[in-house]
Structure formats: structure tokens, C-alpha cells
Amino acid sequence: MGSSFCTFMLFFLSLYVHCSIVKSRSLDYISPAPSPGPEQATIPKIVPSSRVFDVMSFGSVGDGVTDDTQGFKMAWDSACQSDEPSTVLVPKHYSFLIQSTIFTGSCGNKVVFQIEGTIMAPDGPSVWPKGMSKRQWLVFYRVNGMSLQGGGVIDGRGEKWWDLPCKPHKGPNGTTLAGPCDSPVTIRFFMSTNVSVKGVKVKNSPQFNFRFDGCNGVYIDSLNIKAPSLSPNTDGIHIENTNDVRIYNSLISNGDDCVSIGAGSYNVDIKNITCGPSHGISIGSLGMRNTRACVSNVTVTDSVIRHSDNGVRIKTWQGGLGSVSKVRFSNIHMDNVRNPIMIDQYYCQAKGMCPNQTSAVHISDVTYEKIRGTYDARSPAMHLGCSNSVPCTNLTFSDVELVPSQGQIMTSPFCWNAYGALQTLTIPPVFCLLEGNPESVPDTDIDQC
């Protein structure tokens, strides 16, 4: 019995020690969960307490052929006029053909536009109704607190728009012909506040996928935007005169900038997006036709740019006024990008057609940190082409490591009238960056914002 008791006690003690170790490891060695990637994001659902206005209850058919515009308009108007939170529902398993339409606010409640099925644009310019604007398709005007969300698809059917004779073609030197060139933006928010876009998929936009004009408070999460790499002017998200913008956890593959930031925009936070093939993430172009442009407080972090013409870019026309300031590009991975870091103050869409001018948008306080990856060695990894008369100032580089994608000879960065500091040695070294500050900058050429 004594032997059995000792055996039992030894088993009990070993079990206790084992459990203690497991408990200790469970408390001390569990790593925090990684941030979810764009493909892991949760698609928002209909709020149970909201009143639902199904577009099919208002006469929409959803066969992909019948014009369902009126049913959508009636569902929107009913939801907008409701005294309680409301949802416009686009149900699953149906495809709805919608003409160019403006959904107008402001509504007396928070409206959710829930897309679970497919919304389709008219198939090209030849069937676009006469008298309707060819510059926009779905417009939300003066809405407040609205959400556009769901797991459905918005199909711009842009192929026939891309093939207009006025668009860049695949022929020699990108030949184009004269003729009408208007193409619709797929979704435009105009003069709206506190709007969110979550989870929707947009494909084959004729021109810009999303455009935000004169908006305040924009939250974008878990978008999936897709168009061919040669589709012209299909910017993923464009903002203009818009502030307090957050763009998170999205996948964008298109034929132009993934995100483009226009004049009058500030407080823009872009995080965890995967971009490409594309033209990268751009501030600009700014200052066209001697206009004043102001952009400030922009951050782009924790993102990937792959197989793109550009990485992070600031582009301005000669002759502009204003400034770009307080910009930070941080923790960005480049995968075979032709121009990973670029400032171009000589932006011109037609080679040789833009004469030299003395005024320029002033670029200052731009930080590049933790930018690593590979680049296409046909262009330098860093191109800092600043104005002759208004230099770029306070450019800061830290922990930048960019190498040729296929083992080619590393090209030296290009600098022109660019001032700043290297906080760490960069690869390739930016020895062409001018230290300190320029001796003088004509005050008349800098219109402070």
C-alpha cells in the first residue's frame, strides 16, 4: 500500500508540475494576434434594428437587362425619409441594371446602402442614355452619416469606355484620336459628411472607381477594387477638397493610382493596403494651370506596392502655388516597382509641351522611413526632381533599402534642388541630397496654405 501511495503521489506531483508549466506558457508565451489582412476583414451586416427597404419591393427586377433605376430611387427616397435608421437592400443572387443616378440627402436618419447582389452600369457609351452626364454614374449628394457596404459587386462595365479613340491605346507611342472623351466615375460622394464605405467589390470602372469631392469625415475599409493594368484613368480612390480621411485594409489593382490625393485635402491616413499593378499612391497632380493647391498631414503606413509604375509619389505642375507638407511614408514594402520614391515637380502629360515657369507648389516636411523591397532598374530607386526656384525642403530618409529586382547594377538616385537629411545610411545611398536649408526662397513664389 505504501508503494502504491508513493506512486500515486509521484503521478500527482508530475501532473501538477505539467499543468503549472502549461499555464505559465499560456500566460507568458502567447503572441498577440497579427493584424488581419485585407482578405480577412469582416463584411458588415445589416443592423437588426434598422428598417429594411428592399429594392425589389419597389419594382426592381434584377435580371441584368431590365432598367431597375426607378426601384432603387424609390427605395432610397423611402429610406431617407424614414424617421428611424434604415437600410436600402440590394439582395443576393440578382443583377440590377442602373442608369446614371443621384441619391440625394440629407436624410433624417442614418441610411445603410447594403449591396449583396450585383449593380451594373449601362454597357458602354453607345447605350448611355442621351441627356445624362457621361462623367458620373452613381452619385451620393449631401448625405450625412451614410454607409455603403456589403459583400456584393459594383460592375462599371468599363471596357468599351477604355477603347474610345481618345484614350491611350496600345499602338506606337500611345496614339490617340480626337473625339469625345468623357467617361463616368463609378461612385462619387459630393459635399457629404461622416460617410463610410466597407467591404464592397468594384470592378472594371470606366474611369475613377471612387471620388470624394468636398467631403468631411470619410472612412473606407476592406474594399476590393479591380481593373486591368492598362485601363486608363481608373484611379482606385480619389479625394479632392476632402479632409479627415481613413483608408484601411483594402486591395486595389487597376490602371492608374491606387489612391490619388488632390488639392484641398488634409488629415489623410492610409494603412494596410495592397496596391498593384497600378501607378502607386500619389499626392497630386497639383498646381495645373497655375492654380493654388494645399495638401497636408498625410500618412501612408504598413502597406505593399507591387508591380507598379510608381510607389509613393508627389507630382506637381510648374507654375502652381501652395504647398505640400507634413507627409510620412512608413513601413512600405515595394515589390518590383519602377519608381519606388518619387517627387516630380515637372509633371507634364505631353512631353515638351510644358514651358519652364518660376512659381511652384512648395514641398516640405516629407519623411520616408522603413521603405524596403525591389525596384525595376530601368529607373532610379529614388527620383527627387524639385523646382528650380522653389526647392523641396526638410526631406528625411531613414531605414530605406531598395535593391534591383533581377540583380541588375544598382542605379544612383536622382536629385535636383532637394534639401534634407539622411538619418541612416540608405540603399542606394542618397548622396545627391543637399544638406540643411537653401539660402533663400523667393517669398512671392510660396503661397502658404
Short mmCIF file of C-alpha atoms in Angstrom, two decimals:
data_model
loop_
_atom_site.label_atom_id
_atom_site.label_comp_id
_atom_site.label_asym_id
_atom_site.label_seq_id
_atom_site.Cartn_x
_atom_site.Cartn_y
_atom_site.Cartn_z
CA MET A 1 0.00 0.00 0.00
CA GLY A 2 2.87 2.34 0.82
CA SER A 3 4.35 1.69 -2.58
CA SER A 4 1.01 2.42 -4.31
CA PHE A 5 0.59 5.59 -2.28
CA CYS A 6 4.08 6.80 -3.27
CA THR A 7 3.36 6.00 -6.93
CA PHE A 8 0.11 7.98 -6.74
CA MET A 9 1.84 10.95 -5.11
CA LEU A 10 4.60 10.97 -7.76
CA PHE A 11 1.95 10.91 -10.54
CA PHE A 12 0.01 13.72 -8.85
CA LEU A 13 3.14 15.87 -8.44
CA SER A 14 4.19 15.33 -12.07
CA LEU A 15 0.67 16.25 -13.25
CA TYR A 16 0.73 19.39 -11.10
CA VAL A 17 4.13 20.45 -12.48
CA HIS A 18 2.97 19.77 -16.07
CA CYS A 19 -0.19 21.84 -15.59
CA SER A 20 1.81 24.63 -13.99
CA ILE A 21 4.19 24.74 -16.95
CA VAL A 22 1.31 24.76 -19.43
CA LYS A 23 -0.42 27.52 -17.51
CA SER A 24 2.80 29.50 -17.28
CA ARG A 25 3.43 29.15 -21.03
CA SER A 26 -0.17 30.09 -21.78
CA LEU A 27 0.29 33.35 -19.92
CA ASP A 28 3.84 34.22 -20.91
CA TYR A 29 4.38 32.87 -24.41
CA ILE A 30 1.20 33.61 -26.37
CA SER A 31 1.99 36.23 -29.01
CA PRO A 32 -0.61 38.86 -29.86
CA ALA A 33 -2.66 38.08 -32.94
CA PRO A 34 -1.41 39.74 -36.12
CA SER A 35 -3.44 42.49 -37.71
CA PRO A 36 -5.96 40.97 -40.14
CA GLY A 37 -5.04 41.28 -43.80
CA PRO A 38 -7.48 42.83 -46.28
CA GLU A 39 -8.84 39.42 -47.28
CA GLN A 40 -9.68 38.58 -43.66
CA ALA A 41 -11.83 41.61 -42.98
CA THR A 42 -15.35 41.04 -41.73
CA ILE A 43 -18.07 42.18 -44.12
CA PRO A 44 -20.59 44.37 -42.28
CA LYS A 45 -24.11 43.04 -41.87
CA ILE A 46 -27.49 44.74 -41.74
CA VAL A 47 -28.19 46.28 -38.38
CA PRO A 48 -31.13 44.24 -36.98
CA SER A 49 -32.84 47.28 -35.52
CA SER A 50 -32.94 49.15 -38.83
CA ARG A 51 -35.91 49.28 -41.13
CA VAL A 52 -35.17 47.47 -44.43
CA PHE A 53 -36.22 48.79 -47.85
CA ASP A 54 -35.59 46.02 -50.39
CA VAL A 55 -35.24 47.43 -53.92
CA MET A 56 -37.27 44.50 -55.25
CA SER A 57 -40.22 45.63 -53.16
CA PHE A 58 -40.18 48.84 -55.23
CA GLY A 59 -40.32 47.19 -58.63
CA SER A 60 -36.71 46.32 -59.41
CA VAL A 61 -36.42 43.02 -61.28
CA GLY A 62 -32.73 42.08 -61.02
CA ASP A 63 -32.40 40.18 -64.31
CA GLY A 64 -29.43 42.26 -65.57
CA VAL A 65 -31.48 43.51 -68.56
CA THR A 66 -34.44 45.46 -67.18
CA ASP A 67 -33.79 49.07 -66.15
CA ASP A 68 -34.05 48.96 -62.35
CA THR A 69 -33.17 52.60 -61.71
CA GLN A 70 -36.62 53.69 -60.58
CA GLY A 71 -36.89 50.94 -57.97
CA PHE A 72 -33.54 52.00 -56.49
CA LYS A 73 -34.57 55.64 -56.39
CA MET A 74 -37.87 54.86 -54.68
CA ALA A 75 -36.20 52.61 -52.11
CA TRP A 76 -33.62 55.32 -51.39
CA ASP A 77 -36.21 58.09 -51.03
CA SER A 78 -38.30 55.95 -48.68
CA ALA A 79 -35.29 55.08 -46.51
CA CYS A 80 -34.11 58.68 -46.49
CA GLN A 81 -37.50 59.97 -45.39
CA SER A 82 -37.89 57.38 -42.64
CA ASP A 83 -37.70 58.60 -39.03
CA GLU A 84 -35.63 55.61 -37.92
CA PRO A 85 -32.31 54.07 -39.05
CA SER A 86 -32.92 52.48 -42.43
CA THR A 87 -31.29 50.08 -44.88
CA VAL A 88 -31.61 50.04 -48.66
CA LEU A 89 -31.10 46.38 -49.53
CA VAL A 90 -29.72 45.12 -52.83
CA PRO A 91 -30.34 41.38 -52.38
CA LYS A 92 -28.09 38.45 -53.26
CA HIS A 93 -28.32 36.39 -56.45
CA TYR A 94 -29.65 39.26 -58.60
CA SER A 95 -28.03 41.66 -61.07
CA PHE A 96 -29.51 45.15 -61.36
CA LEU A 97 -29.02 47.46 -64.35
CA ILE A 98 -28.87 51.07 -63.15
CA GLN A 99 -28.60 54.30 -65.18
CA SER A 100 -26.67 57.38 -64.08
CA THR A 101 -28.35 58.38 -60.83
CA ILE A 102 -28.04 60.88 -57.98
CA PHE A 103 -29.06 59.76 -54.48
CA THR A 104 -29.73 62.97 -52.59
CA GLY A 105 -29.65 63.74 -48.86
CA SER A 106 -29.65 64.90 -46.33
CA CYS A 107 -31.67 62.16 -44.72
CA GLY A 108 -33.29 62.45 -41.32
CA ASN A 109 -31.53 59.29 -40.15
CA LYS A 110 -28.50 57.16 -40.84
CA VAL A 111 -29.00 55.19 -44.04
CA VAL A 112 -27.13 51.98 -44.88
CA PHE A 113 -26.88 51.12 -48.58
CA GLN A 114 -26.37 47.35 -48.34
CA ILE A 115 -25.13 45.74 -51.56
CA GLU A 116 -25.31 41.95 -51.53
CA GLY A 117 -26.13 41.38 -55.20
CA THR A 118 -24.60 42.98 -58.32
CA ILE A 119 -25.17 46.51 -59.61
CA MET A 120 -24.33 47.01 -63.30
CA ALA A 121 -23.76 50.15 -65.37
CA PRO A 122 -25.01 50.51 -68.96
CA ASP A 123 -22.67 48.64 -71.29
CA GLY A 124 -20.62 51.44 -72.82
CA PRO A 125 -21.11 54.90 -74.31
CA SER A 126 -23.33 53.77 -77.20
CA VAL A 127 -26.15 52.75 -74.82
CA TRP A 128 -25.66 55.55 -72.31
CA PRO A 129 -28.95 57.50 -72.26
CA LYS A 130 -28.85 60.77 -74.15
CA GLY A 131 -29.02 63.84 -71.96
CA MET A 132 -27.41 62.07 -68.98
CA SER A 133 -23.95 63.08 -67.80
CA LYS A 134 -21.20 60.81 -69.00
CA ARG A 135 -18.90 61.98 -66.23
CA GLN A 136 -20.51 60.11 -63.35
CA TRP A 137 -22.63 57.04 -62.71
CA LEU A 138 -23.71 56.65 -59.04
CA VAL A 139 -23.63 59.90 -57.05
CA PHE A 140 -24.37 60.46 -53.36
CA TYR A 141 -25.01 64.17 -52.81
CA ARG A 142 -25.15 65.91 -49.43
CA VAL A 143 -25.52 62.73 -47.41
CA ASN A 144 -24.60 62.63 -43.73
CA GLY A 145 -23.76 59.53 -41.67
CA MET A 146 -24.37 57.14 -44.57
CA SER A 147 -22.73 53.71 -45.05
CA LEU A 148 -22.19 51.97 -48.37
CA GLN A 149 -21.36 48.35 -47.56
CA GLY A 150 -21.86 44.67 -48.21
CA GLY A 151 -20.35 41.66 -49.93
CA GLY A 152 -21.78 42.35 -53.39
CA VAL A 153 -20.29 43.70 -56.62
CA ILE A 154 -20.45 47.05 -58.40
CA ASP A 155 -19.64 46.46 -62.07
CA GLY A 156 -18.77 49.56 -64.08
CA ARG A 157 -18.52 47.63 -67.39
CA GLY A 158 -15.75 49.93 -68.50
CA GLU A 159 -14.20 48.03 -71.41
CA LYS A 160 -15.96 50.00 -74.17
CA TRP A 161 -15.10 53.30 -72.44
CA TRP A 162 -11.41 52.38 -72.32
CA ASP A 163 -11.49 51.74 -76.07
CA LEU A 164 -12.72 55.22 -77.03
CA PRO A 165 -10.42 56.65 -79.73
CA CYS A 166 -9.39 59.49 -77.41
CA LYS A 167 -7.97 57.10 -74.79
CA PRO A 168 -4.34 55.92 -74.73
CA HIS A 169 -4.05 52.90 -77.00
CA LYS A 170 -1.50 50.13 -77.21
CA GLY A 171 -0.23 51.37 -80.57
CA PRO A 172 3.11 53.11 -81.23
CA ASN A 173 3.75 55.94 -78.77
CA GLY A 174 0.31 55.51 -77.19
CA THR A 175 -1.54 57.00 -80.17
CA THR A 176 -4.91 58.66 -79.62
CA LEU A 177 -7.50 60.31 -81.84
CA ALA A 178 -9.66 63.38 -81.35
CA GLY A 179 -13.22 62.98 -80.19
CA PRO A 180 -15.46 62.95 -77.11
CA CYS A 181 -13.63 61.57 -74.11
CA ASP A 182 -15.93 61.88 -71.08
CA SER A 183 -16.10 58.68 -69.06
CA PRO A 184 -18.08 58.14 -65.85
CA VAL A 185 -16.69 57.91 -62.34
CA THR A 186 -18.30 54.80 -60.84
CA ILE A 187 -19.14 56.17 -57.37
CA ARG A 188 -18.94 59.81 -56.33
CA PHE A 189 -19.60 61.32 -52.93
CA PHE A 190 -20.14 65.07 -53.21
CA MET A 191 -20.40 67.56 -50.33
CA SER A 192 -21.07 64.81 -47.79
CA THR A 193 -20.05 64.21 -44.17
CA ASN A 194 -19.29 61.21 -41.98
CA VAL A 195 -19.61 58.60 -44.69
CA SER A 196 -18.22 55.07 -44.69
CA VAL A 197 -17.57 52.52 -47.41
CA LYS A 198 -16.97 48.95 -46.25
CA GLY A 199 -16.44 45.60 -47.86
CA VAL A 200 -17.78 46.18 -51.36
CA LYS A 201 -16.13 44.95 -54.55
CA VAL A 202 -15.81 47.25 -57.55
CA LYS A 203 -14.62 46.04 -60.93
CA ASN A 204 -13.99 47.48 -64.38
CA SER A 205 -14.73 51.11 -63.63
CA PRO A 206 -14.90 53.29 -66.76
CA GLN A 207 -12.82 55.97 -65.02
CA PHE A 208 -12.17 56.63 -61.28
CA ASN A 209 -13.67 53.95 -59.03
CA PHE A 210 -14.40 56.27 -56.07
CA ARG A 211 -14.22 60.04 -55.96
CA PHE A 212 -14.79 62.17 -52.86
CA ASP A 213 -15.33 65.90 -53.51
CA GLY A 214 -15.85 68.46 -50.76
CA CYS A 215 -16.37 65.81 -48.08
CA ASN A 216 -15.57 65.79 -44.37
CA GLY A 217 -15.09 62.57 -42.41
CA VAL A 218 -14.56 59.59 -44.75
CA TYR A 219 -13.94 56.04 -43.52
CA ILE A 220 -13.01 53.36 -46.06
CA ASP A 221 -12.33 49.77 -45.03
CA SER A 222 -11.92 46.39 -46.75
CA LEU A 223 -12.52 47.48 -50.34
CA ASN A 224 -11.62 45.26 -53.25
CA ILE A 225 -11.06 47.26 -56.44
CA LYS A 226 -10.02 45.54 -59.65
CA ALA A 227 -9.44 46.69 -63.23
CA PRO A 228 -6.87 45.72 -65.89
CA SER A 229 -3.42 47.31 -65.58
CA LEU A 230 -3.85 49.07 -68.95
CA SER A 231 -7.30 50.53 -68.23
CA PRO A 232 -6.83 54.33 -68.48
CA ASN A 233 -7.59 56.73 -65.62
CA THR A 234 -9.09 54.08 -63.36
CA ASP A 235 -7.82 55.57 -60.08
CA GLY A 236 -8.97 53.45 -57.16
CA ILE A 237 -9.82 56.21 -54.65
CA HIS A 238 -9.50 59.91 -55.44
CA ILE A 239 -10.06 62.64 -52.88
CA GLU A 240 -10.35 66.38 -53.59
CA ASN A 241 -11.07 69.18 -51.10
CA THR A 242 -11.75 66.45 -48.57
CA ASN A 243 -10.43 66.09 -45.04
CA ASP A 244 -10.31 63.61 -42.16
CA VAL A 245 -10.00 60.54 -44.36
CA ARG A 246 -9.11 56.99 -43.29
CA ILE A 247 -8.40 54.29 -45.87
CA TYR A 248 -7.67 50.87 -44.35
CA ASN A 249 -7.30 47.17 -45.20
CA SER A 250 -8.02 47.33 -48.92
CA LEU A 251 -6.89 45.59 -52.12
CA ILE A 252 -6.55 47.81 -55.19
CA SER A 253 -5.40 46.63 -58.63
CA ASN A 254 -6.03 48.99 -61.53
CA GLY A 255 -4.65 51.05 -64.40
CA ASP A 256 -3.81 54.27 -62.55
CA ASP A 257 -3.13 55.47 -58.99
CA CYS A 258 -4.41 53.21 -56.22
CA VAL A 259 -5.04 56.35 -54.16
CA SER A 260 -4.72 59.89 -55.51
CA ILE A 261 -4.86 62.90 -53.21
CA GLY A 262 -5.90 66.18 -54.80
CA ALA A 263 -5.85 69.82 -53.78
CA GLY A 264 -7.53 70.97 -50.59
CA SER A 265 -7.12 67.63 -48.81
CA TYR A 266 -5.67 67.17 -45.34
CA ASN A 267 -5.64 64.71 -42.43
CA VAL A 268 -5.44 61.60 -44.60
CA ASP A 269 -4.45 58.26 -43.05
CA ILE A 270 -3.79 55.27 -45.33
CA LYS A 271 -2.93 51.95 -43.67
CA ASN A 272 -2.59 48.30 -44.61
CA ILE A 273 -3.45 48.49 -48.28
CA THR A 274 -2.11 46.26 -51.03
CA CYS A 275 -1.65 48.22 -54.24
CA GLY A 276 -0.81 46.97 -57.71
CA PRO A 277 -0.42 46.52 -60.53
CA SER A 278 -1.07 50.26 -60.64
CA HIS A 279 0.60 53.66 -60.71
CA GLY A 280 1.10 53.63 -56.94
CA ILE A 281 -0.04 56.10 -54.29
CA SER A 282 0.11 59.75 -55.37
CA ILE A 283 -0.26 63.20 -53.94
CA GLY A 284 -1.25 65.19 -56.99
CA SER A 285 -1.05 66.15 -59.62
CA LEU A 286 -1.25 69.66 -58.15
CA GLY A 287 -1.00 73.22 -59.48
CA MET A 288 -2.23 72.63 -63.01
CA ARG A 289 -2.83 75.84 -65.00
CA ASN A 290 -1.19 77.99 -62.29
CA THR A 291 -3.73 77.02 -59.63
CA ARG A 292 -3.24 77.06 -55.86
CA ALA A 293 -3.07 73.67 -54.16
CA CYS A 294 -2.75 72.78 -50.47
CA VAL A 295 -2.24 69.29 -49.04
CA SER A 296 -1.06 68.47 -45.51
CA ASN A 297 -0.97 65.81 -42.79
CA VAL A 298 -0.85 62.68 -44.95
CA THR A 299 0.41 59.31 -43.69
CA VAL A 300 0.83 56.06 -45.62
CA THR A 301 1.87 53.12 -43.43
CA ASP A 302 2.08 49.32 -43.27
CA SER A 303 1.33 48.79 -46.95
CA VAL A 304 2.54 46.86 -50.02
CA ILE A 305 3.01 48.22 -53.54
CA ARG A 306 3.79 45.64 -56.21
CA HIS A 307 4.45 45.54 -59.96
CA SER A 308 3.60 49.23 -60.36
CA ASP A 309 4.92 52.16 -62.38
CA ASN A 310 5.37 54.18 -59.19
CA GLY A 311 5.47 53.61 -55.45
CA VAL A 312 4.88 56.72 -53.34
CA ARG A 313 4.81 59.85 -55.47
CA ILE A 314 4.28 63.61 -55.17
CA LYS A 315 3.63 65.28 -58.53
CA THR A 316 3.08 68.95 -59.32
CA TRP A 317 2.87 71.11 -62.43
CA GLN A 318 5.16 74.06 -62.95
CA GLY A 319 3.53 77.41 -62.29
CA GLY A 320 1.38 76.29 -59.37
CA LEU A 321 1.11 77.82 -55.91
CA GLY A 322 0.54 76.49 -52.42
CA SER A 323 2.25 73.69 -50.53
CA VAL A 324 2.50 70.00 -49.68
CA SER A 325 3.65 69.50 -46.10
CA LYS A 326 3.74 67.06 -43.17
CA VAL A 327 3.76 63.83 -45.17
CA ARG A 328 5.02 60.49 -43.84
CA PHE A 329 5.57 57.28 -45.78
CA SER A 330 6.43 54.48 -43.34
CA ASN A 331 6.82 50.69 -43.34
CA ILE A 332 6.08 50.16 -47.02
CA HIS A 333 7.22 47.12 -48.98
CA MET A 334 8.00 47.58 -52.68
CA ASP A 335 7.87 44.58 -55.00
CA ASN A 336 9.34 45.26 -58.46
CA VAL A 337 8.24 48.91 -58.60
CA ARG A 338 9.72 51.14 -61.29
CA ASN A 339 9.86 54.43 -59.31
CA PRO A 340 9.55 53.50 -55.62
CA ILE A 341 10.15 57.02 -54.24
CA MET A 342 9.37 59.97 -56.50
CA ILE A 343 8.95 63.72 -56.33
CA ASP A 344 8.22 65.22 -59.74
CA GLN A 345 7.71 68.98 -59.86
CA TYR A 346 7.95 68.96 -63.63
CA TYR A 347 4.87 66.85 -64.21
CA CYS A 348 3.58 67.16 -67.76
CA GLN A 349 1.23 64.86 -69.66
CA ALA A 350 2.61 65.81 -73.08
CA LYS A 351 6.38 65.70 -73.45
CA GLY A 352 7.86 69.04 -74.47
CA MET A 353 4.55 70.91 -74.07
CA CYS A 354 5.13 72.43 -70.61
CA PRO A 355 7.41 75.51 -70.60
CA ASN A 356 9.57 76.36 -67.61
CA GLN A 357 7.88 78.58 -65.01
CA THR A 358 9.22 80.22 -61.87
CA SER A 359 6.42 79.58 -59.36
CA ALA A 360 5.80 76.15 -57.85
CA VAL A 361 3.96 74.27 -55.13
CA HIS A 362 6.31 74.18 -52.14
CA ILE A 363 7.10 70.65 -50.91
CA SER A 364 8.40 70.35 -47.34
CA ASP A 365 8.49 68.11 -44.27
CA VAL A 366 8.30 64.75 -46.06
CA THR A 367 9.55 61.63 -44.25
CA TYR A 368 10.48 58.31 -45.85
CA GLU A 369 11.15 55.55 -43.30
CA LYS A 370 11.26 51.75 -43.36
CA ILE A 371 10.77 51.52 -47.10
CA ARG A 372 12.23 48.28 -48.38
CA GLY A 373 11.99 45.95 -51.34
CA THR A 374 12.90 45.74 -55.01
CA TYR A 375 12.70 48.10 -57.95
CA ASP A 376 12.83 47.93 -61.72
CA ALA A 377 16.33 49.22 -62.52
CA ARG A 378 15.18 50.98 -65.71
CA SER A 379 14.60 53.95 -63.38
CA PRO A 380 16.44 55.03 -60.22
CA ALA A 381 15.02 53.87 -56.90
CA MET A 382 14.65 57.50 -55.80
CA HIS A 383 13.82 60.45 -58.04
CA LEU A 384 13.67 63.83 -56.29
CA GLY A 385 13.08 66.38 -59.02
CA CYS A 386 12.25 69.69 -57.33
CA SER A 387 11.53 73.14 -58.76
CA ASN A 388 14.40 75.35 -59.90
CA SER A 389 13.05 78.33 -58.00
CA VAL A 390 11.23 76.70 -55.04
CA PRO A 391 13.35 73.85 -53.63
CA CYS A 392 11.98 70.89 -51.70
CA THR A 393 12.96 71.26 -48.04
CA ASN A 394 13.22 69.04 -44.97
CA LEU A 395 13.10 65.69 -46.76
CA THR A 396 14.07 62.96 -44.28
CA PHE A 397 15.23 59.42 -45.07
CA SER A 398 15.57 56.62 -42.54
CA ASP A 399 15.95 52.86 -42.97
CA VAL A 400 15.39 52.83 -46.74
CA GLU A 401 16.63 49.70 -48.52
CA LEU A 402 15.78 49.24 -52.21
CA VAL A 403 17.64 46.84 -54.50
CA PRO A 404 17.19 45.90 -58.18
CA SER A 405 14.60 43.18 -58.69
CA GLN A 406 16.66 40.99 -61.02
CA GLY A 407 20.22 41.55 -59.89
CA GLN A 408 20.95 44.42 -62.25
CA ILE A 409 23.51 47.09 -61.46
CA MET A 410 22.13 49.42 -58.82
CA THR A 411 21.28 52.86 -60.22
CA SER A 412 22.12 56.02 -58.29
CA PRO A 413 19.25 58.20 -57.01
CA PHE A 414 18.42 61.37 -58.90
CA CYS A 415 18.17 64.68 -57.04
CA TRP A 416 17.50 68.20 -58.24
CA ASN A 417 17.24 71.11 -55.80
CA ALA A 418 16.21 68.73 -52.98
CA TYR A 419 17.26 69.54 -49.39
CA GLY A 420 17.06 67.28 -46.39
CA ALA A 421 18.81 64.80 -44.11
CA LEU A 422 19.77 61.13 -44.01
CA GLN A 423 19.08 59.81 -40.53
CA THR A 424 20.55 56.43 -41.52
CA LEU A 425 22.56 55.22 -44.49
CA THR A 426 20.17 54.31 -47.29
CA ILE A 427 20.46 51.70 -50.03
CA PRO A 428 21.17 53.03 -52.55
CA PRO A 429 22.88 56.00 -50.84
CA VAL A 430 21.21 59.36 -51.48
CA PHE A 431 24.46 61.30 -51.68
CA CYS A 432 22.84 63.80 -54.05
CA LEU A 433 20.51 65.14 -51.33
CA LEU A 434 21.57 68.66 -50.31
CA GLU A 435 22.11 69.17 -46.59
CA GLY A 436 20.47 71.85 -44.48
CA ASN A 437 18.25 74.53 -45.98
CA PRO A 438 18.53 76.62 -49.14
CA GLU A 439 20.00 80.09 -48.69
CA SER A 440 16.82 81.75 -49.86
CA VAL A 441 13.47 81.01 -51.42
CA PRO A 442 11.51 83.87 -53.05
CA ASP A 443 8.55 84.61 -50.78
CA THR A 444 6.44 85.56 -53.75
CA ASP A 445 6.69 82.03 -55.09
CA ILE A 446 5.35 80.31 -51.99
CA ASP A 447 1.71 80.79 -51.20
CA GLN A 448 1.47 79.35 -47.71
CA CYS A 449 -1.64 77.32 -47.02
#
